[in-house]
Coordinates of C-alpha atoms in Angstrom, one line a residue:
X158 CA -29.2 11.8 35.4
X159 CA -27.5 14.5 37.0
X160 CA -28.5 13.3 40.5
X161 CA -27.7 9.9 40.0
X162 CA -24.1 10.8 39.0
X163 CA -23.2 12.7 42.0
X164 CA -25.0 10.4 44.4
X165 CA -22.7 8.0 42.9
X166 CA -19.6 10.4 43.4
X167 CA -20.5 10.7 46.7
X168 CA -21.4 7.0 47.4
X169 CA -17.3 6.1 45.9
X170 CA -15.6 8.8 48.1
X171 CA -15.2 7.0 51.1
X172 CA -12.9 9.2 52.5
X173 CA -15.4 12.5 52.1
X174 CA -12.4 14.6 50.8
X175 CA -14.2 15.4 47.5
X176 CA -12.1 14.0 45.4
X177 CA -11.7 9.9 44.2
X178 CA -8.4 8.4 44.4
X179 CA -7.6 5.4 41.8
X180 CA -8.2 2.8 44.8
X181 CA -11.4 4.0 45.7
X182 CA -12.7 4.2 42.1
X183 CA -11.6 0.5 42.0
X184 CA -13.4 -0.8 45.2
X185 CA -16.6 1.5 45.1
X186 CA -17.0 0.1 41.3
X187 CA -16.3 -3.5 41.9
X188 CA -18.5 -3.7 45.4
X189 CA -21.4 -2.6 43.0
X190 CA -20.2 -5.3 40.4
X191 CA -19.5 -2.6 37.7
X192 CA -15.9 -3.1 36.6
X193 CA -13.9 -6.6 37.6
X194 CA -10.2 -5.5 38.0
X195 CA -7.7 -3.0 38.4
X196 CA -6.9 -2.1 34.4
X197 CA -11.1 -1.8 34.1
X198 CA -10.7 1.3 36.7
X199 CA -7.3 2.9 35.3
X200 CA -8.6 3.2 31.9
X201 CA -11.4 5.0 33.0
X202 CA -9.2 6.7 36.2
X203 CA -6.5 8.2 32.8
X204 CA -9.4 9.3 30.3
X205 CA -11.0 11.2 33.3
X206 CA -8.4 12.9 35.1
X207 CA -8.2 15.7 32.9
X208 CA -5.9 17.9 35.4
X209 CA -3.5 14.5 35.5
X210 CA -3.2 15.4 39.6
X211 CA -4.0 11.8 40.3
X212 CA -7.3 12.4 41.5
X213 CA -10.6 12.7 40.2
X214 CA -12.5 15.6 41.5
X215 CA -16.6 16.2 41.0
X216 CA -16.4 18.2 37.6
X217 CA -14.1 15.4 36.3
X218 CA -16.1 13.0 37.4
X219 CA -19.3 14.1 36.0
X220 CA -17.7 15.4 33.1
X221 CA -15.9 12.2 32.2
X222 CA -19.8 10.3 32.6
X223 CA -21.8 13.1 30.5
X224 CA -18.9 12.3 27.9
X225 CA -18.9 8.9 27.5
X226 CA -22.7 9.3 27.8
X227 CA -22.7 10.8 24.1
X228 CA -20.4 8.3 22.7
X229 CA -22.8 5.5 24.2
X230 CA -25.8 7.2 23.0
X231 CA -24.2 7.3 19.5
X232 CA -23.0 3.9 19.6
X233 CA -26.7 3.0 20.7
X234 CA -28.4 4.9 17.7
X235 CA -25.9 3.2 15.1
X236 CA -26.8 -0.1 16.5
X237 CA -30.7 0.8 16.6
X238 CA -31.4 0.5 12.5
X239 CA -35.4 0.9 12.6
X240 CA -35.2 3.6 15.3
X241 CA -37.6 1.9 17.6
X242 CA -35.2 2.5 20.7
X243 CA -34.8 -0.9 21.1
X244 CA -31.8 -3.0 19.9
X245 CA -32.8 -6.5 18.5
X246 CA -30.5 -9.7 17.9
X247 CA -31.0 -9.1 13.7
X248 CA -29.6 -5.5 14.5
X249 CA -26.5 -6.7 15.7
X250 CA -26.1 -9.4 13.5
X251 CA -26.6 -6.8 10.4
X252 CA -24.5 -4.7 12.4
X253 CA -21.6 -6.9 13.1
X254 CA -21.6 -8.2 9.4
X255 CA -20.7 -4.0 8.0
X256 CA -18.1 -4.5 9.9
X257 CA -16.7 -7.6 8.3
X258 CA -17.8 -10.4 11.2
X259 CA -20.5 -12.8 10.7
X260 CA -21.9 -14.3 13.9
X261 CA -25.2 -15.8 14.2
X262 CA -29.0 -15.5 15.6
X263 CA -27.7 -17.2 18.5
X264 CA -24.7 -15.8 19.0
X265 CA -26.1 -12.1 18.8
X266 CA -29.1 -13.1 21.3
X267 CA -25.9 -14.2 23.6
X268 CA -24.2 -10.8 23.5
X269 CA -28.0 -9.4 23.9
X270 CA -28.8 -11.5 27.1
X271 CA -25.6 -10.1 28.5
X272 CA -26.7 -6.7 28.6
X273 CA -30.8 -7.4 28.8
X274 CA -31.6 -6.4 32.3
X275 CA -35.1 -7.4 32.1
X276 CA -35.3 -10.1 30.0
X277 CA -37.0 -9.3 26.6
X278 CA -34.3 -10.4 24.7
X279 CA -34.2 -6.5 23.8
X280 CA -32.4 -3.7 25.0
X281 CA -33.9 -0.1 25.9
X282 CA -31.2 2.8 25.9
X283 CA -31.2 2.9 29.8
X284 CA -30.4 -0.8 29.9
X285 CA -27.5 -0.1 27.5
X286 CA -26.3 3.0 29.4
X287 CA -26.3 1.2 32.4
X288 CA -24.6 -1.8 31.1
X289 CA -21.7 0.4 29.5
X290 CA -21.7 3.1 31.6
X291 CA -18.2 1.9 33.5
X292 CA -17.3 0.1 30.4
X293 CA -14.4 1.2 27.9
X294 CA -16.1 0.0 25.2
X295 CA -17.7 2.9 23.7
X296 CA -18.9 1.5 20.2
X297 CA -20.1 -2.2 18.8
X298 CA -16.6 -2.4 17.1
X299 CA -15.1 -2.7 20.3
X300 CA -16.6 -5.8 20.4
X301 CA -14.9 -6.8 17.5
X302 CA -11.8 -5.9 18.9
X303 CA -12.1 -8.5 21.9
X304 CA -11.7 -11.2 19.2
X305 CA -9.1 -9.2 16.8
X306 CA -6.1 -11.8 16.1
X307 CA -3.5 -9.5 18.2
X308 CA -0.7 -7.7 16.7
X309 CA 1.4 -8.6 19.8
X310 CA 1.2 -12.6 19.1
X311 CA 4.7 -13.6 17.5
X312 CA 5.4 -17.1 16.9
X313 CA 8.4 -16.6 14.5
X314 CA 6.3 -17.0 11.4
X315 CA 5.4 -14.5 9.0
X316 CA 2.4 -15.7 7.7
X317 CA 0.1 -14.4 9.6
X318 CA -2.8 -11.9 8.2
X319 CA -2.2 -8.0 9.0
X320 CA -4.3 -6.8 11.8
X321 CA -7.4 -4.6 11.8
X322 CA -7.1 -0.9 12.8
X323 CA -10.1 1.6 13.0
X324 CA -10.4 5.0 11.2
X325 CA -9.5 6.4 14.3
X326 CA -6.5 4.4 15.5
X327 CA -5.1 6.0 11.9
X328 CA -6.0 8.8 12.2
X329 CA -4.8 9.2 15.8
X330 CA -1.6 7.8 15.0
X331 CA -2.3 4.7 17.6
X332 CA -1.9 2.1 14.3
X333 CA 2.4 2.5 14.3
X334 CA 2.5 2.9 17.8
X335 CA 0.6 -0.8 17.7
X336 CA 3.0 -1.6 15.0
X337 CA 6.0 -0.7 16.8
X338 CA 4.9 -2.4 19.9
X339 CA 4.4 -5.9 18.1
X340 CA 7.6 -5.7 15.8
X341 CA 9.8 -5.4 19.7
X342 CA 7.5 -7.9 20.9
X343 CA 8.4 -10.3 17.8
X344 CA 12.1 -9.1 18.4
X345 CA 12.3 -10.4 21.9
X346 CA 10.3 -13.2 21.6
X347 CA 12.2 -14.5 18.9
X348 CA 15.6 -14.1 20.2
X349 CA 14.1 -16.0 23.5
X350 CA 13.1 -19.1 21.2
X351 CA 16.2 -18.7 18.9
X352 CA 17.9 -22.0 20.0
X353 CA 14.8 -23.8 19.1
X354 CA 14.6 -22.1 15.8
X355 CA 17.6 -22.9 14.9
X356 CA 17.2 -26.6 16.2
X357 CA 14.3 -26.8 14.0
X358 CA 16.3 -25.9 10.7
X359 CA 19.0 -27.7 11.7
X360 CA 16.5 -30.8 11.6
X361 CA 15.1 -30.0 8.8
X362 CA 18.2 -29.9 6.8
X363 CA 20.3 -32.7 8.3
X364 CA 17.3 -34.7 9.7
X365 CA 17.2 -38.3 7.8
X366 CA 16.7 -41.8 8.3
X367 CA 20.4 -42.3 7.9
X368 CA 21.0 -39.3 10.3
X369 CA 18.5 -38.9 12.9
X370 CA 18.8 -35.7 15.2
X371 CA 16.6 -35.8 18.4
X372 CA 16.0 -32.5 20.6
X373 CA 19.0 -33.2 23.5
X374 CA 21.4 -34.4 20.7
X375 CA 20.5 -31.3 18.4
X376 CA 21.7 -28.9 21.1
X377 CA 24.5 -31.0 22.4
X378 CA 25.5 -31.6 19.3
X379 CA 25.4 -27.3 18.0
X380 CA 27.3 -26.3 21.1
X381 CA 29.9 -28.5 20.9
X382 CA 30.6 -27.7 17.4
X383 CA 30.0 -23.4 18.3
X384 CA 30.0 -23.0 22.0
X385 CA 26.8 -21.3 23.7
X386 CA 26.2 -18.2 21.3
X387 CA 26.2 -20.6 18.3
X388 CA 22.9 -21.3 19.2
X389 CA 21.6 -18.0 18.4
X390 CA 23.2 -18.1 15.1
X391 CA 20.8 -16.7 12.4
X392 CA 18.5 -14.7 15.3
X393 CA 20.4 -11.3 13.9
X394 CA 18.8 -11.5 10.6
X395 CA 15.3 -13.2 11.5
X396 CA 14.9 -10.1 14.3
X397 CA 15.7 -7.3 11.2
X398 CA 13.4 -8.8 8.9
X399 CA 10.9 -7.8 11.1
X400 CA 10.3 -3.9 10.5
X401 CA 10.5 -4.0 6.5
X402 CA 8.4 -6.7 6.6
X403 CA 5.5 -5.1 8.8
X404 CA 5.5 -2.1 7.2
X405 CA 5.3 -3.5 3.5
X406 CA 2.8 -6.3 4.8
X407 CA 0.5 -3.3 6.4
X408 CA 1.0 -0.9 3.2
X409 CA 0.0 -4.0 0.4
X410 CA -2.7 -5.0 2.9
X411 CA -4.5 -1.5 2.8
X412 CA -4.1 -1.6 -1.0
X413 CA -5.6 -4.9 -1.6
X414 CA -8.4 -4.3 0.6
X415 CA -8.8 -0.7 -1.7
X416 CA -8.9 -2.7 -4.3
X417 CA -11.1 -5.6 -3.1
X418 CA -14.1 -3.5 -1.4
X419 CA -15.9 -0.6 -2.4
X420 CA -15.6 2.6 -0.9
X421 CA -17.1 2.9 2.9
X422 CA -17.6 -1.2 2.5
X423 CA -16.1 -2.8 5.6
X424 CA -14.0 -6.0 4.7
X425 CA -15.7 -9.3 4.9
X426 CA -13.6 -12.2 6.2
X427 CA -12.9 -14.0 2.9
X428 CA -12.0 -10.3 1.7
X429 CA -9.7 -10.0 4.8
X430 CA -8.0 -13.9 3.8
X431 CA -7.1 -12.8 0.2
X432 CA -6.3 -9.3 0.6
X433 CA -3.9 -10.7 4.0
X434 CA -2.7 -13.2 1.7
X435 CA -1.2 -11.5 -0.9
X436 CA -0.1 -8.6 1.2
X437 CA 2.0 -11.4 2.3
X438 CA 3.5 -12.9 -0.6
X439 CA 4.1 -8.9 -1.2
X440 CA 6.1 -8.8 2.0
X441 CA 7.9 -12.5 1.6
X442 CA 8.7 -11.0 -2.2
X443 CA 10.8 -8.1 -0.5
X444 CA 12.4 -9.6 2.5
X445 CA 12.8 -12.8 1.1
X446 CA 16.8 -13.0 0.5
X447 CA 17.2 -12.2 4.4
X448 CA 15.1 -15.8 4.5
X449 CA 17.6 -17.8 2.6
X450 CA 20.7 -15.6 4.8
X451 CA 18.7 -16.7 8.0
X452 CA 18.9 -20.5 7.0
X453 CA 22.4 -20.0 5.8
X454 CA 23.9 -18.7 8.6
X455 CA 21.4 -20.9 11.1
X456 CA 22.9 -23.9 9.2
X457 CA 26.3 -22.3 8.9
X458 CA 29.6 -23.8 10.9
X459 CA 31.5 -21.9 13.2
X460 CA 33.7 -19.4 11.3
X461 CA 31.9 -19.8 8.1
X462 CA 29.8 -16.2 7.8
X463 CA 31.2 -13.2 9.7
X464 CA 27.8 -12.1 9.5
X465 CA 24.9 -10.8 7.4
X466 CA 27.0 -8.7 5.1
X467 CA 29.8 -11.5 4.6
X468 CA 27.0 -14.3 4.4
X469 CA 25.5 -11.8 1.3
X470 CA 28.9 -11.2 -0.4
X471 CA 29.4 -15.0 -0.6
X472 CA 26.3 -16.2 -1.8
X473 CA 26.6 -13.4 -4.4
X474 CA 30.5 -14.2 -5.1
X475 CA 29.5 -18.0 -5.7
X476 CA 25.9 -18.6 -6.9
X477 CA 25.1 -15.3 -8.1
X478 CA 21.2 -13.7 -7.3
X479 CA 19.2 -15.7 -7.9
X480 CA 20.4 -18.0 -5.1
X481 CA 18.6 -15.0 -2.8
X482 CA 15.1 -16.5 -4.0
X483 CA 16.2 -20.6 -3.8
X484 CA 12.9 -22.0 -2.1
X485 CA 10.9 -19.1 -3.1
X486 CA 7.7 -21.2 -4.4
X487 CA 7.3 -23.3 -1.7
X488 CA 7.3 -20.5 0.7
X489 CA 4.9 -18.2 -1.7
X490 CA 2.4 -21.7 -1.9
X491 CA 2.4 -22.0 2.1
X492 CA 1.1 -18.6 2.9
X493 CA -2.5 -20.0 1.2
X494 CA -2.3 -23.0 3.7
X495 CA -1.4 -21.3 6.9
X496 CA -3.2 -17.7 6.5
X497 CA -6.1 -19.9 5.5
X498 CA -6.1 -22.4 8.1
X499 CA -5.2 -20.2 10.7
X500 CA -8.3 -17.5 9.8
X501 CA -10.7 -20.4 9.4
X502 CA -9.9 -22.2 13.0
X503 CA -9.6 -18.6 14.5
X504 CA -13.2 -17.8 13.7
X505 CA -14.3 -21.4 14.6
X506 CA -12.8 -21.3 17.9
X507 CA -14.7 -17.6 18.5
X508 CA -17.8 -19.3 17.1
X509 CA -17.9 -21.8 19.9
X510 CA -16.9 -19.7 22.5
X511 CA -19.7 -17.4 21.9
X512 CA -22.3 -20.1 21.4
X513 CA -21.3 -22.1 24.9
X514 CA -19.4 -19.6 27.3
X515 CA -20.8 -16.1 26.0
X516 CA -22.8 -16.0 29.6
X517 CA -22.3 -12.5 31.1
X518 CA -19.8 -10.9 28.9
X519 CA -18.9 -10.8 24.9
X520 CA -15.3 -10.2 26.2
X521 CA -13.3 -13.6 26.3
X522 CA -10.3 -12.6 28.5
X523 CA -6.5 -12.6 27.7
X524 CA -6.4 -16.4 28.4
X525 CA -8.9 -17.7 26.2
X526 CA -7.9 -15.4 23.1
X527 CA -4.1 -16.4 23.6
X528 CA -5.0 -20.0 23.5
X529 CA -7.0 -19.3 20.4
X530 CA -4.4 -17.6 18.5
X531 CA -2.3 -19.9 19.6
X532 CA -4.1 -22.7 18.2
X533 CA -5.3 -21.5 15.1
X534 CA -1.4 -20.2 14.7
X535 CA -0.4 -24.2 15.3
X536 CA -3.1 -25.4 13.1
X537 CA -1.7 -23.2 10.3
X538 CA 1.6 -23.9 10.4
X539 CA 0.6 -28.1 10.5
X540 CA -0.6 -27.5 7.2
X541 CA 1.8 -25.6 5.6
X542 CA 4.9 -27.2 7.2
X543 CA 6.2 -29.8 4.6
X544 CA 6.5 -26.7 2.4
X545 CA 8.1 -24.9 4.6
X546 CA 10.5 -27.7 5.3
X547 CA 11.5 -27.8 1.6
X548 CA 11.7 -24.1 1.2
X549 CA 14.2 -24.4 4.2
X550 CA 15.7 -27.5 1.9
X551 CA 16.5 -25.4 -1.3
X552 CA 17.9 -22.4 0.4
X553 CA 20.7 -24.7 2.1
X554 CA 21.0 -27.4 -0.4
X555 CA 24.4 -25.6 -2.1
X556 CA 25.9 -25.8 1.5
X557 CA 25.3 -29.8 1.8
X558 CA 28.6 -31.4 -0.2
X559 CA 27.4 -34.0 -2.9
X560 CA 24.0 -32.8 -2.4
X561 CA 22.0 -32.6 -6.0
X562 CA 20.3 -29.1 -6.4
X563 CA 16.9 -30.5 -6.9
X564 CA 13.9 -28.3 -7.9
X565 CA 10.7 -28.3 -5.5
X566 CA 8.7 -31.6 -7.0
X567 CA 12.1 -33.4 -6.9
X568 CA 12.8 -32.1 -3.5
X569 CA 9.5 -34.0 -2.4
X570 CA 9.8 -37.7 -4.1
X571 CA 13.5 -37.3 -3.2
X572 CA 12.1 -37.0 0.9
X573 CA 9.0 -39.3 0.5
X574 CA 11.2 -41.8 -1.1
X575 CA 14.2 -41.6 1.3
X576 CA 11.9 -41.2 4.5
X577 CA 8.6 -41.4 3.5
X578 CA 5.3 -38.7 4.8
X579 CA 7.7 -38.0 8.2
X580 CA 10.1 -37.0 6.6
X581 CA 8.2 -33.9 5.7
X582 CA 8.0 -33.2 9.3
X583 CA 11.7 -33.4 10.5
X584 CA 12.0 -30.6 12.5
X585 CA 8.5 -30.2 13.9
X586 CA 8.7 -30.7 17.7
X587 CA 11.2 -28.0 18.7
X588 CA 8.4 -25.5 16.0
X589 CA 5.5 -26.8 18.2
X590 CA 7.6 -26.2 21.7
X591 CA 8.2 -22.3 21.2
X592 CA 5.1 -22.0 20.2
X593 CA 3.5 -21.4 24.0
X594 CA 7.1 -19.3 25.4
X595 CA 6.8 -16.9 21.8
X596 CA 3.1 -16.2 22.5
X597 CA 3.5 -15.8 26.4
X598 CA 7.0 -13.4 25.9
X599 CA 5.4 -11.8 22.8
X600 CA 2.1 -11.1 24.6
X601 CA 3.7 -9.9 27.4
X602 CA 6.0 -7.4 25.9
X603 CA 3.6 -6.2 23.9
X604 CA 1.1 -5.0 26.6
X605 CA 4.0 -3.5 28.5
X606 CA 5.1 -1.7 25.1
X607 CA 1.9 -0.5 24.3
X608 CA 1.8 1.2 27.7
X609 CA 5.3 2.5 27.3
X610 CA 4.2 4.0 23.6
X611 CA 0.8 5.2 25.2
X612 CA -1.3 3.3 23.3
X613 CA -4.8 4.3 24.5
X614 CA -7.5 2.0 25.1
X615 CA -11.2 2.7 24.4

């Protein structure tokens, strides 16, 4: 193998100075089809210039290929359950489902045709080597990781199910570094969709028959009664709510996934739905009075609140605590909903992208795992909007003068008899327009973060 590595050293310098530069890596390894873009050749440029002189000399390059040799020779023995050096389609189906994703037959003889080079719908460890050996994925749960719902995704909803991280990415620290890289990338996004947020509540409280508030009359309507910044009004608190909320949501996830699975079992997706679920409702539990001062001050008039501290002390001064948890069961019953429809159209849309367009490569690209989290996020929040529009109801309804304070099941007839089944949907178009801008911003911010934090990639 030895030879082979050096002839290819020699074969990428094209400038004989015996050393490769980042461009030449890049061109050698994409004129023999090996890696198809520029990231592909600095991951593997940054783990193998040990000497960080921005070059990659002989020794580094040899040493970085014996390395990542091993890992691929373990990763091949793990995969390789009867030890007939051969990797099979039911291996990596059996292997996939320990680590808590069911795909099918087909769908494993997909990722298998991708690698076969010689087409017996098995692969041989020099077929796998070859395959891999440019390729930073250096076990099968990489794999997994191409279809991970990502951290970075932030569409202004806390719903969502806590991500995945590896022994190793706790180990090495990388999990907070994720965490922290998502939580800016919620911050910004947010605050770039906060006039549309705010829109959105402002529908879904004032919204009526007898007062109906379209998009351009929404906004016209807020800055003439607050000016420009009024339309950011509420942003403060939703942006704050952010880190206490991750870092609960990720500590209750890990315990209810202690609790759920046996020790060394890897989490199997309904597992992952309930455990994400009530690590949720955990979270909501704890942030959920900066919830109803979000609304308050979102539906607030201009000089009403100071800001978070005043909008506290009056709520306190003049409906006591338990106005801090006004809407509280219709947001705890729409986590079910949403985490549930958004998992189940997640793994659908992953389903049938491996079984039509899994042709060369088990990894989807950026575009199509946006759209998907996208769409299963959209999906989720279809179905658990009415109760988010009543939640939204009861936390302002002591702001509305003359307005009854009606309980959730009389907040409902009261809207389906006033305005009937659209009526639970006030409010619905400005939530479905910052849905593409907050994924785009949030992905965006999170890649350059992640960089900025040195999060590694495998």
């Amino acid at each position: 193998m030895d030879s082979l590595y050096g002839d290819l050293f020699w074969y990428l310098d094209y400038n004989e100075d015996g050393a490769l530069d980042i461009s030449e890596l890049q061109e050698g390894l994409e004129d023999i089809g090996v890696i198809q873009s520029l990231e592909e050749a600095k991951k593997i440029f940054t783990t193998g210039d040990v000497n960080k002189d921005g070059k990659l000399d002989f020794e580094e390059f040899m040493k970085y290929l014996k390395d990542h040799e091993k890992k691929m020779k373990l990763a091949f023995k793990s995969l390789d359950k009867n030890n007939d050096g051969k990797i099979e389609a039911s291996e990596i189906v059996q292997s996939l489902q320990t680590l808590g994703l069911t795909i099918s037959e087909q769908q494993a003889e997909l990722i298998l045709q991708s690698i076969d080079a010689d087409g017996t719908m098995t692969v041989d460890w020099n077929e796998w080597r070859d395959y891999f050996l440019f390729n930073p994925v250096t076990d099968i749960e990489e794999i997994i990781r191409f279809w991970k719902h990502s951290t970075g995704i932030d569409i202004g909803d806390s719903l969502t199910i806590p991500d995945e991280f590896t022994e190793d990415e706790k180990k090495s620290g990388q999990w907070w570094r994720q965490l922290l890289a998502g939580g800016i990338a919620g911050a910004v996004s947010r605050t770039s969709t906060a006039p549309l947020d705010r829109l959105k509540i402002m529908m879904q409280v004032h919204g009526s028959k007898s007062d109906k508030m379209n998009i351009f009359g929404g906004f016209r309507q807020m800055v003439k009664e607050g000016g420009i910044r009024s339309l950011w009004r509420g942003n403060g608190t939703n942006v704050i709510k952010i880190a206490p909320e991750t870092a609960v949501k990720f500590w209750a996830y890990e315990q209810y996934k202690k609790l759920l699975t046996e020790e060394g079992q890897k989490i199997g997706t309904f597992e992952r739905f309930i455990s994400g679920s009530m690590a949720g409702a955990t979270a909501q539990t704890f942030i959920y009075p900066m919830e109803v001062m979000k609304t308050r001050l979102a539906v607030g008039k201009t000089g009403q609140y100071s800001g978070i501290y005043d909008c506290a002390k009056k709520i306190l001064k003049h409906e006591g605590l338990g106005a801090f948890y006004k809407g509280y069961v219709p947001n705890l019953l729409g986590i079910i909903p949403y985490a549930g429809i958004d998992l189940a159209v997640y793994e659908l849309l992953k389903s049938y992208w491996l079984d039509n367009f899994a042709k060369d490569s088990v990894n989807p690209g950026v575009m199509v795992l946006l759209g998907c989290g996208a769409l299963s996020s959209t999906c989720g929040q279809l179905a658990s909007y009415p109760l988010a529009l009543v939640r939204t109801r009861m936390q302002a309804q002591a702001m509305l003068e003359g307005s009854p304070q009606l309980n959730m099941v009389g907040l409902f007839r009261r809207i389906i008899s006033k305005e009937g089944i659209p009526g639970l949907y006030r409010g619905i178009t400005p939530n479905f327009m910052k849905v593409l801008p907050a994924v785009g911003i949030s992905y965006v911010v999170y890649e350059n973060m992640k960089q900025t934090l040195g999060v590694t990639q495998k």
